[in-house]
Short mmCIF file of C-alpha atoms and ligand atoms in Angstrom, two decimals:
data_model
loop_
_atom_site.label_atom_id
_atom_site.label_comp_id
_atom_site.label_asym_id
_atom_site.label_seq_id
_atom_site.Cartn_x
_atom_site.Cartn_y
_atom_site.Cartn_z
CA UNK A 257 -175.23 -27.17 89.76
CA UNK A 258 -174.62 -26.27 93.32
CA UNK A 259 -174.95 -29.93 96.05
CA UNK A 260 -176.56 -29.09 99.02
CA UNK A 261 -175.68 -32.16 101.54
CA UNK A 262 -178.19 -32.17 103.41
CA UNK A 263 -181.05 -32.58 99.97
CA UNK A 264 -181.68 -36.22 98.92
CA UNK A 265 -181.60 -36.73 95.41
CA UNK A 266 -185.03 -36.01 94.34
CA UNK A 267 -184.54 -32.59 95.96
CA UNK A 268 -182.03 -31.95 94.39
CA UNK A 269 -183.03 -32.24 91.42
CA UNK A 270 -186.26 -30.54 91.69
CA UNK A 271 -183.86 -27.57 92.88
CA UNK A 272 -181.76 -28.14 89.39
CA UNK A 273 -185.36 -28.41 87.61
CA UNK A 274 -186.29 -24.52 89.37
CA UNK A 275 -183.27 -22.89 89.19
CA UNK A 276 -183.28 -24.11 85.16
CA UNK A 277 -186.21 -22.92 84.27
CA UNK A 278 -187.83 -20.29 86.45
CA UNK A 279 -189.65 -18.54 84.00
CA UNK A 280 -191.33 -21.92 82.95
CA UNK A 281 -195.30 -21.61 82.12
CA UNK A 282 -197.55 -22.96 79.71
CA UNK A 283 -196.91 -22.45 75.75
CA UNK A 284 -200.40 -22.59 75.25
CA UNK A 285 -202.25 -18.99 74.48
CA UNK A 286 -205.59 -19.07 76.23
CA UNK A 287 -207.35 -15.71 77.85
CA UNK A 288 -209.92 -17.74 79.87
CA UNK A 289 -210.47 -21.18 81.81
CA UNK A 290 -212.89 -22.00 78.51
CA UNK A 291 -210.12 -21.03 75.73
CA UNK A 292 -207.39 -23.30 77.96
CA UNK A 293 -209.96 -25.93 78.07
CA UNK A 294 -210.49 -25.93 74.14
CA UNK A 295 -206.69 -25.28 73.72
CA UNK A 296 -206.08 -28.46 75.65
CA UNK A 297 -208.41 -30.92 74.22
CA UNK A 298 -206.71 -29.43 70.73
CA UNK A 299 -203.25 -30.57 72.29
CA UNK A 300 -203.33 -33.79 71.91
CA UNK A 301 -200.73 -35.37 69.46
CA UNK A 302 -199.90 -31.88 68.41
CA UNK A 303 -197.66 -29.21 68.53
CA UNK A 304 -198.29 -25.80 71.09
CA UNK A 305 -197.40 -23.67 68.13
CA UNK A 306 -199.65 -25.15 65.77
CA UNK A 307 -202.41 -25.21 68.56
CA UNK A 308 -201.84 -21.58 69.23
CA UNK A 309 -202.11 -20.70 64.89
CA UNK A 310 -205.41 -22.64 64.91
CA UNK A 311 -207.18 -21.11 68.43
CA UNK A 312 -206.11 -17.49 67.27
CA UNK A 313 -208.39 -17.98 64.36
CA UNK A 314 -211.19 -19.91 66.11
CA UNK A 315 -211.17 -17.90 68.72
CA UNK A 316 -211.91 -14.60 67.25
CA UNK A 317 -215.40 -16.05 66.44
CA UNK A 318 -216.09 -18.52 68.91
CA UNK A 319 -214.33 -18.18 71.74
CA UNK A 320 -217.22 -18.63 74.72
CA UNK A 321 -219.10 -22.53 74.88
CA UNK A 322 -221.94 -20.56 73.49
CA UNK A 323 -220.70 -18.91 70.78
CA UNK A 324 -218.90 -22.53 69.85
CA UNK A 325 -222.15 -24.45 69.47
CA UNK A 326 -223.31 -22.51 66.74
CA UNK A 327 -220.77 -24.19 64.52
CA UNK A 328 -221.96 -27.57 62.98
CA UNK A 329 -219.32 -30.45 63.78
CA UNK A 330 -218.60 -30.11 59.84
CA UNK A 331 -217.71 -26.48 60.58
CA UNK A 332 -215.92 -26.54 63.33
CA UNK A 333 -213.59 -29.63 61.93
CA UNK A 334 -213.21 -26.87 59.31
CA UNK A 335 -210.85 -24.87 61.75
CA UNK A 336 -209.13 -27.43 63.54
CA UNK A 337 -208.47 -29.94 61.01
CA UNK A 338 -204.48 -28.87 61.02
CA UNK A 339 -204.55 -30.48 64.51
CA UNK A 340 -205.19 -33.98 63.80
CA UNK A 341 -207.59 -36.07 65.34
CA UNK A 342 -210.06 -33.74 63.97
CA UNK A 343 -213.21 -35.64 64.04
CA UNK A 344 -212.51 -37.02 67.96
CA UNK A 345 -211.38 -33.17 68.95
CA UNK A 346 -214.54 -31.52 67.50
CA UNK A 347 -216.76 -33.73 68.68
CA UNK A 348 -215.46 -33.60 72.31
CA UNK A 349 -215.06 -29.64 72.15
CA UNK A 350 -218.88 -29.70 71.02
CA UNK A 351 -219.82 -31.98 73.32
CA UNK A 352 -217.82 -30.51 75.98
CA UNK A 353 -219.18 -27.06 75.51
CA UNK A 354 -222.70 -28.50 75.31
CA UNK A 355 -221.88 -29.96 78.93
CA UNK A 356 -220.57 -26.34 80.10
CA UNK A 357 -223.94 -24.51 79.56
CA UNK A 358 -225.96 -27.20 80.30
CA UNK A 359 -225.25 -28.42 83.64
CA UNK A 360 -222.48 -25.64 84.77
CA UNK A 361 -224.19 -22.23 83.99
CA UNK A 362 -221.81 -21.43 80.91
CA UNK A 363 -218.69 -21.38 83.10
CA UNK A 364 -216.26 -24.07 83.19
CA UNK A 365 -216.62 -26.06 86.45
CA UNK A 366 -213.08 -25.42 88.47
CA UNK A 367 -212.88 -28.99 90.25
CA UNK A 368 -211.09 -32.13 89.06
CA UNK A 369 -213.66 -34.34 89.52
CA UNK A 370 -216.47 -32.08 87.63
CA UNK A 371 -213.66 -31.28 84.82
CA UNK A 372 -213.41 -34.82 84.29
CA UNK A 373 -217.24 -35.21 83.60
CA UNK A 374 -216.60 -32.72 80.38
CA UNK A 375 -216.56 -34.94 77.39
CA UNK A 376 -212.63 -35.24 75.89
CA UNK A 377 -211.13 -34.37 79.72
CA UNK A 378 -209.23 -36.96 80.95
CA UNK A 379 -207.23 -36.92 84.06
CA UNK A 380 -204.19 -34.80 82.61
CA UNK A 381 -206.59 -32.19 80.81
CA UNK A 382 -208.29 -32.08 84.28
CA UNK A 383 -205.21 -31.17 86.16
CA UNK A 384 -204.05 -28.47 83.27
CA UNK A 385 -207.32 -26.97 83.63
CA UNK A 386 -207.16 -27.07 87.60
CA UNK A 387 -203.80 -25.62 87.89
CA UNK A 388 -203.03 -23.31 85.40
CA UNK A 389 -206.71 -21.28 84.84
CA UNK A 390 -207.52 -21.80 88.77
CA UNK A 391 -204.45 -21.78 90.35
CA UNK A 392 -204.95 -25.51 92.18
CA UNK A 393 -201.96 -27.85 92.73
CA UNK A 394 -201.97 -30.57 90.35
CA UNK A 395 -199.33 -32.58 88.25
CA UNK A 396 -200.60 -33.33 84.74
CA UNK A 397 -198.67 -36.04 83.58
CA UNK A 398 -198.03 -35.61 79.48
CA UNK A 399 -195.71 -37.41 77.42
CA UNK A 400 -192.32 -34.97 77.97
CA UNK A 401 -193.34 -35.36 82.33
CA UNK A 402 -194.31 -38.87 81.88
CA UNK A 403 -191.35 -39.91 80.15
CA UNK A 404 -188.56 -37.17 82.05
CA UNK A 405 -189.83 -38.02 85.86
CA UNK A 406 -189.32 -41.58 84.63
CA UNK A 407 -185.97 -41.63 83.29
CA UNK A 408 -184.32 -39.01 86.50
CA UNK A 409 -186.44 -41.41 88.83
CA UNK A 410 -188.98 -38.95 90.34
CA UNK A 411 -191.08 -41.43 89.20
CA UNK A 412 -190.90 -45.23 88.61
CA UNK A 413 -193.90 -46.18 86.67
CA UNK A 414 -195.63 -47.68 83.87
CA UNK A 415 -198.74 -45.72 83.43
CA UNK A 416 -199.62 -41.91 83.72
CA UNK A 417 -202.02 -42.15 86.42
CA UNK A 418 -199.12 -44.07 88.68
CA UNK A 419 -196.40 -41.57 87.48
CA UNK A 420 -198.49 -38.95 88.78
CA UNK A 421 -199.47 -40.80 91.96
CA UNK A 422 -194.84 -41.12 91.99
CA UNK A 423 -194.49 -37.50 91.77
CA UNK A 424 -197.23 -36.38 94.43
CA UNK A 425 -195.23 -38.23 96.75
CA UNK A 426 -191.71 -36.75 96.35
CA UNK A 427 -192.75 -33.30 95.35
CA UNK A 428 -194.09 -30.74 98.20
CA UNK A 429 -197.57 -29.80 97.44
CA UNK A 430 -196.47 -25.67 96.69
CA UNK A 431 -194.39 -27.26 93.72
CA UNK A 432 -197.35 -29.50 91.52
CA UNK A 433 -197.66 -27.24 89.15
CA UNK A 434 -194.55 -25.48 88.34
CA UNK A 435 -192.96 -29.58 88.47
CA UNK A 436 -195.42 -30.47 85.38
CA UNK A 437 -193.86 -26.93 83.46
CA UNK A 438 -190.24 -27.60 84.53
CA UNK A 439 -190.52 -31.46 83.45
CA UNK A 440 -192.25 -30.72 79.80
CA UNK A 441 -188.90 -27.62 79.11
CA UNK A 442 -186.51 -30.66 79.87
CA UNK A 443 -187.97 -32.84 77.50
CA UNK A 444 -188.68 -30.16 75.02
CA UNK A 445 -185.03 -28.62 75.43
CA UNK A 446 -182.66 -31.63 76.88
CA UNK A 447 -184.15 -35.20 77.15
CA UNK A 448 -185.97 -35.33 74.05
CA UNK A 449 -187.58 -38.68 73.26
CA UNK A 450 -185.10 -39.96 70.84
CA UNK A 451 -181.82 -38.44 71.63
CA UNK A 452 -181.76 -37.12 75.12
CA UNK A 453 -179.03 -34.82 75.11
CA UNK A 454 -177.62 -36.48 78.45
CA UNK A 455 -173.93 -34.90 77.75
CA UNK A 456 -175.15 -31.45 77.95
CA UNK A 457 -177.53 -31.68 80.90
CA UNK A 458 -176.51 -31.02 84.28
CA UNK A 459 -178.91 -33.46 85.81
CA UNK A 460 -176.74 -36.14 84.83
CA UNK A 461 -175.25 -36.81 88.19
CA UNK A 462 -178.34 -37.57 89.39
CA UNK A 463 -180.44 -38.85 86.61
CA UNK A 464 -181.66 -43.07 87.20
CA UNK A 465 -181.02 -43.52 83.43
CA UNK A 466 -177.76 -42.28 82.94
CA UNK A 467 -176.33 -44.28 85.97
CA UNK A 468 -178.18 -46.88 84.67
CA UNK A 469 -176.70 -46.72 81.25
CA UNK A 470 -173.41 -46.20 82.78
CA UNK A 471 -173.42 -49.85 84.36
S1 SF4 B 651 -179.18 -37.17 81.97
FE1 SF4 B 651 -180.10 -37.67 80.00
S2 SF4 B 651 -181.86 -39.00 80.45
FE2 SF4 B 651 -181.25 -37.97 82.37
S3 SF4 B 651 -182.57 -36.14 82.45
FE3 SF4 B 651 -180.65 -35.53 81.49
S4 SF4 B 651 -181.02 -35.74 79.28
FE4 SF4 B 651 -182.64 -36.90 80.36
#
Protein backbone atom coordinates (compact mmCIF):
# COMPACT_ATOMS: atom_id res chain seq x y z
CA UNK A 1 0.00 0.00 0.00
CA UNK A 2 0.87 3.54 -0.75
CA UNK A 3 1.56 5.95 3.08
CA UNK A 4 0.20 9.14 2.77
CA UNK A 5 1.93 11.26 5.79
CA UNK A 6 -0.29 13.38 6.40
CA UNK A 7 -3.43 10.25 7.12
CA UNK A 8 -3.51 8.94 10.72
CA UNK A 9 -3.77 5.41 10.97
CA UNK A 10 -7.38 4.79 10.85
CA UNK A 11 -7.32 6.65 7.51
CA UNK A 12 -5.19 4.89 6.30
CA UNK A 13 -6.48 2.03 6.57
CA UNK A 14 -9.91 2.80 5.55
CA UNK A 15 -7.96 3.98 2.26
CA UNK A 16 -6.24 0.25 2.18
CA UNK A 17 -9.92 -1.14 3.00
CA UNK A 18 -11.32 1.06 -0.50
CA UNK A 19 -8.69 0.69 -2.69
CA UNK A 20 -8.97 -3.40 -1.77
CA UNK A 21 -12.15 -3.86 -2.43
CA UNK A 22 -13.94 -1.29 -4.55
CA UNK A 23 -16.35 -3.36 -6.08
CA UNK A 24 -17.50 -4.52 -2.53
CA UNK A 25 -21.53 -4.89 -2.13
CA UNK A 26 -23.78 -7.15 -0.54
CA UNK A 27 -23.74 -11.09 -1.44
CA UNK A 28 -27.18 -11.22 -0.67
CA UNK A 29 -29.73 -11.45 -3.89
CA UNK A 30 -32.76 -9.37 -3.06
CA UNK A 31 -34.89 -7.27 -5.90
CA UNK A 32 -36.77 -5.18 -3.27
CA UNK A 33 -36.45 -3.51 0.33
CA UNK A 34 -39.06 -6.59 1.36
CA UNK A 35 -36.88 -9.55 -0.30
CA UNK A 36 -33.53 -7.85 1.55
CA UNK A 37 -35.55 -7.70 4.62
CA UNK A 38 -36.55 -11.54 4.46
CA UNK A 39 -33.01 -12.30 3.06
CA UNK A 40 -31.60 -10.74 6.19
CA UNK A 41 -33.60 -12.13 8.95
CA UNK A 42 -32.64 -15.63 6.93
CA UNK A 43 -28.87 -14.57 7.49
CA UNK A 44 -28.41 -15.23 10.63
CA UNK A 45 -25.88 -18.08 11.51
CA UNK A 46 -25.84 -18.89 7.86
CA UNK A 47 -24.12 -18.78 4.83
CA UNK A 48 -25.04 -15.87 1.79
CA UNK A 49 -24.94 -18.69 -0.68
CA UNK A 50 -27.15 -20.92 1.04
CA UNK A 51 -29.48 -17.86 1.82
CA UNK A 52 -29.51 -16.94 -1.79
CA UNK A 53 -30.47 -21.12 -2.90
CA UNK A 54 -33.34 -20.92 -0.37
CA UNK A 55 -34.90 -17.10 -1.29
CA UNK A 56 -34.66 -18.04 -5.12
CA UNK A 57 -37.16 -20.72 -4.40
CA UNK A 58 -39.31 -18.86 -1.85
CA UNK A 59 -39.34 -16.10 -3.65
CA UNK A 60 -40.85 -17.17 -6.84
CA UNK A 61 -44.09 -17.72 -4.81
CA UNK A 62 -44.00 -15.43 -2.08
CA UNK A 63 -42.00 -12.79 -2.56
CA UNK A 64 -44.37 -9.57 -1.36
CA UNK A 65 -45.47 -9.56 2.83
CA UNK A 66 -48.77 -10.45 1.35
CA UNK A 67 -48.20 -13.12 -0.69
CA UNK A 68 -45.90 -14.56 2.45
CA UNK A 69 -48.77 -14.76 4.92
CA UNK A 70 -50.59 -17.16 3.05
CA UNK A 71 -48.08 -19.79 4.06
CA UNK A 72 -48.81 -21.49 7.49
CA UNK A 73 -45.62 -21.24 9.86
CA UNK A 74 -45.46 -25.19 9.11
CA UNK A 75 -45.16 -24.23 5.45
CA UNK A 76 -43.07 -21.70 5.35
CA UNK A 77 -40.41 -23.62 7.83
CA UNK A 78 -40.86 -26.01 4.88
CA UNK A 79 -38.62 -23.67 2.63
CA UNK A 80 -36.25 -22.31 4.94
CA UNK A 81 -35.47 -25.11 7.09
CA UNK A 82 -31.77 -25.44 5.29
CA UNK A 83 -31.11 -22.12 7.11
CA UNK A 84 -31.19 -23.08 10.61
CA UNK A 85 -32.96 -21.48 13.22
CA UNK A 86 -35.96 -22.36 11.32
CA UNK A 87 -38.68 -22.12 13.79
CA UNK A 88 -37.26 -18.44 15.28
CA UNK A 89 -36.74 -17.23 11.36
CA UNK A 90 -40.30 -18.18 10.25
CA UNK A 91 -41.92 -16.96 12.92
CA UNK A 92 -40.22 -13.51 12.79
CA UNK A 93 -40.58 -13.34 8.83
CA UNK A 94 -44.43 -14.05 9.54
CA UNK A 95 -44.65 -11.88 12.11
CA UNK A 96 -42.64 -9.33 10.47
CA UNK A 97 -44.65 -9.33 7.32
CA UNK A 98 -47.85 -9.28 9.39
CA UNK A 99 -46.33 -5.93 10.91
CA UNK A 100 -45.57 -4.58 7.20
CA UNK A 101 -49.26 -4.58 6.01
CA UNK A 102 -50.65 -3.88 9.08
CA UNK A 103 -49.32 -0.76 10.37
CA UNK A 104 -46.99 0.31 7.19
CA UNK A 105 -49.37 0.04 4.13
CA UNK A 106 -47.57 -3.19 2.68
CA UNK A 107 -44.27 -1.36 2.19
CA UNK A 108 -41.40 -1.78 4.36
CA UNK A 109 -40.99 1.31 6.60
CA UNK A 110 -37.40 2.98 5.44
CA UNK A 111 -36.34 4.39 9.02
CA UNK A 112 -34.17 2.74 11.67
CA UNK A 113 -36.21 3.27 14.35
CA UNK A 114 -39.60 1.91 12.55
CA UNK A 115 -37.35 -1.10 11.04
CA UNK A 116 -36.53 -1.98 14.41
CA UNK A 117 -40.27 -2.28 15.48
CA UNK A 118 -40.50 -5.31 12.70
CA UNK A 119 -40.43 -8.48 14.66
CA UNK A 120 -36.73 -10.41 14.11
CA UNK A 121 -34.95 -6.70 13.23
CA UNK A 122 -32.47 -5.93 15.48
CA UNK A 123 -30.15 -3.06 15.27
CA UNK A 124 -27.75 -4.63 12.52
CA UNK A 125 -30.78 -5.92 10.30
CA UNK A 126 -32.03 -2.29 10.76
CA UNK A 127 -28.97 -0.68 9.40
CA UNK A 128 -28.68 -3.42 6.34
CA UNK A 129 -32.10 -2.58 5.52
CA UNK A 130 -31.44 1.33 5.86
CA UNK A 131 -28.38 1.38 3.82
CA UNK A 132 -28.36 -0.96 1.24
CA UNK A 133 -32.38 -0.92 -0.08
CA UNK A 134 -32.60 3.01 0.85
CA UNK A 135 -29.41 4.24 0.35
CA UNK A 136 -28.99 5.77 4.22
CA UNK A 137 -25.58 5.77 5.98
CA UNK A 138 -25.39 3.18 8.48
CA UNK A 139 -22.71 0.62 9.80
CA UNK A 140 -24.25 -2.78 10.54
CA UNK A 141 -22.02 -4.39 12.75
CA UNK A 142 -21.98 -8.48 11.92
CA UNK A 143 -19.63 -10.93 13.09
CA UNK A 144 -16.71 -10.53 10.10
CA UNK A 145 -17.10 -6.14 10.98
CA UNK A 146 -17.45 -6.80 14.56
CA UNK A 147 -14.59 -8.92 14.89
CA UNK A 148 -12.13 -7.10 11.81
CA UNK A 149 -12.75 -3.27 13.15
CA UNK A 150 -11.75 -4.86 16.45
CA UNK A 151 -8.64 -6.55 15.76
CA UNK A 152 -7.11 -3.32 13.11
CA UNK A 153 -8.46 -1.00 16.02
CA UNK A 154 -11.19 0.99 14.21
CA UNK A 155 -12.93 -0.13 16.96
CA UNK A 156 -12.14 -1.08 20.60
CA UNK A 157 -15.13 -2.76 21.97
CA UNK A 158 -16.90 -5.48 23.58
CA UNK A 159 -20.34 -5.40 22.22
CA UNK A 160 -21.85 -4.67 18.68
CA UNK A 161 -23.82 -1.77 19.56
CA UNK A 162 -20.37 -0.02 21.04
CA UNK A 163 -18.32 -1.27 17.99
CA UNK A 164 -20.67 0.48 15.92
CA UNK A 165 -20.90 3.57 18.13
CA UNK A 166 -16.32 3.06 17.56
CA UNK A 167 -16.66 3.14 13.94
CA UNK A 168 -19.21 6.17 13.54
CA UNK A 169 -16.64 8.08 15.14
CA UNK A 170 -13.51 7.44 12.99
CA UNK A 171 -15.28 6.88 9.74
CA UNK A 172 -16.70 10.07 7.68
CA UNK A 173 -20.36 9.78 7.38
CA UNK A 174 -20.13 9.30 3.07
CA UNK A 175 -18.19 5.98 4.03
CA UNK A 176 -20.93 3.93 6.63
CA UNK A 177 -21.95 1.82 4.32
CA UNK A 178 -19.32 0.84 1.94
CA UNK A 179 -17.01 0.42 5.67
CA UNK A 180 -19.63 -2.45 6.79
CA UNK A 181 -19.00 -4.20 2.89
CA UNK A 182 -15.21 -3.59 2.93
CA UNK A 183 -14.91 -4.98 6.69
CA UNK A 184 -17.18 -8.34 6.05
CA UNK A 185 -14.56 -9.10 2.32
CA UNK A 186 -11.58 -8.89 4.89
CA UNK A 187 -12.90 -11.27 7.15
CA UNK A 188 -14.39 -13.40 4.49
CA UNK A 189 -11.06 -13.25 2.31
CA UNK A 190 -8.03 -12.35 4.90
CA UNK A 191 -8.80 -12.25 8.70
CA UNK A 192 -10.93 -15.13 8.96
CA UNK A 193 -11.99 -16.04 12.50
CA UNK A 194 -9.63 -18.83 13.11
CA UNK A 195 -6.61 -18.26 11.05
CA UNK A 196 -6.37 -14.69 9.98
CA UNK A 197 -4.12 -14.78 7.21
CA UNK A 198 -2.03 -11.78 8.79
CA UNK A 199 1.19 -12.73 6.49
CA UNK A 200 -0.60 -12.09 3.36
CA UNK A 201 -2.51 -8.93 4.24
CA UNK A 202 -1.22 -5.63 3.64
CA UNK A 203 -2.93 -4.08 6.59
CA UNK A 204 -0.44 -5.53 8.73
CA UNK A 205 1.54 -2.43 9.33
CA UNK A 206 -1.18 -0.97 10.76
CA UNK A 207 -3.35 -3.61 12.22
CA UNK A 208 -3.69 -3.28 16.62
CA UNK A 209 -3.46 -7.12 16.68
CA UNK A 210 -0.55 -7.85 14.81
CA UNK A 211 1.57 -5.18 16.71
CA UNK A 212 0.08 -6.50 19.51
CA UNK A 213 1.07 -10.04 18.84
CA UNK A 214 4.38 -8.84 17.80
CA UNK A 215 5.23 -7.60 21.49
S1 LIG B 1 -3.00 -8.19 10.01
FE1 LIG B 1 -4.04 -10.09 10.54
S2 LIG B 1 -5.46 -9.57 12.21
FE2 LIG B 1 -4.81 -7.64 11.21
S3 LIG B 1 -6.42 -7.25 9.68
FE3 LIG B 1 -4.78 -8.36 8.65
S4 LIG B 1 -5.38 -10.53 8.78
FE4 LIG B 1 -6.61 -9.39 10.30
Amino acid sequence: MRYNLHMNTNELILSELARLYPDARPALEYRTPYELLVAVILSAQCTDERVNAVTRELFSEHATPQAMVRLTQEELEGYIYSCGLYHAKAKHILSASRDILEKFGGSVPSTIRELRTLSGVGQKTANVVYSVAFGGDAIAVDTHVFRVSNRLGLASSDTPARTEEDLRSVIPQRDWSKAHHWLIYHGRRVCHAQRPDCAACTLAPLCAFRAAQKE
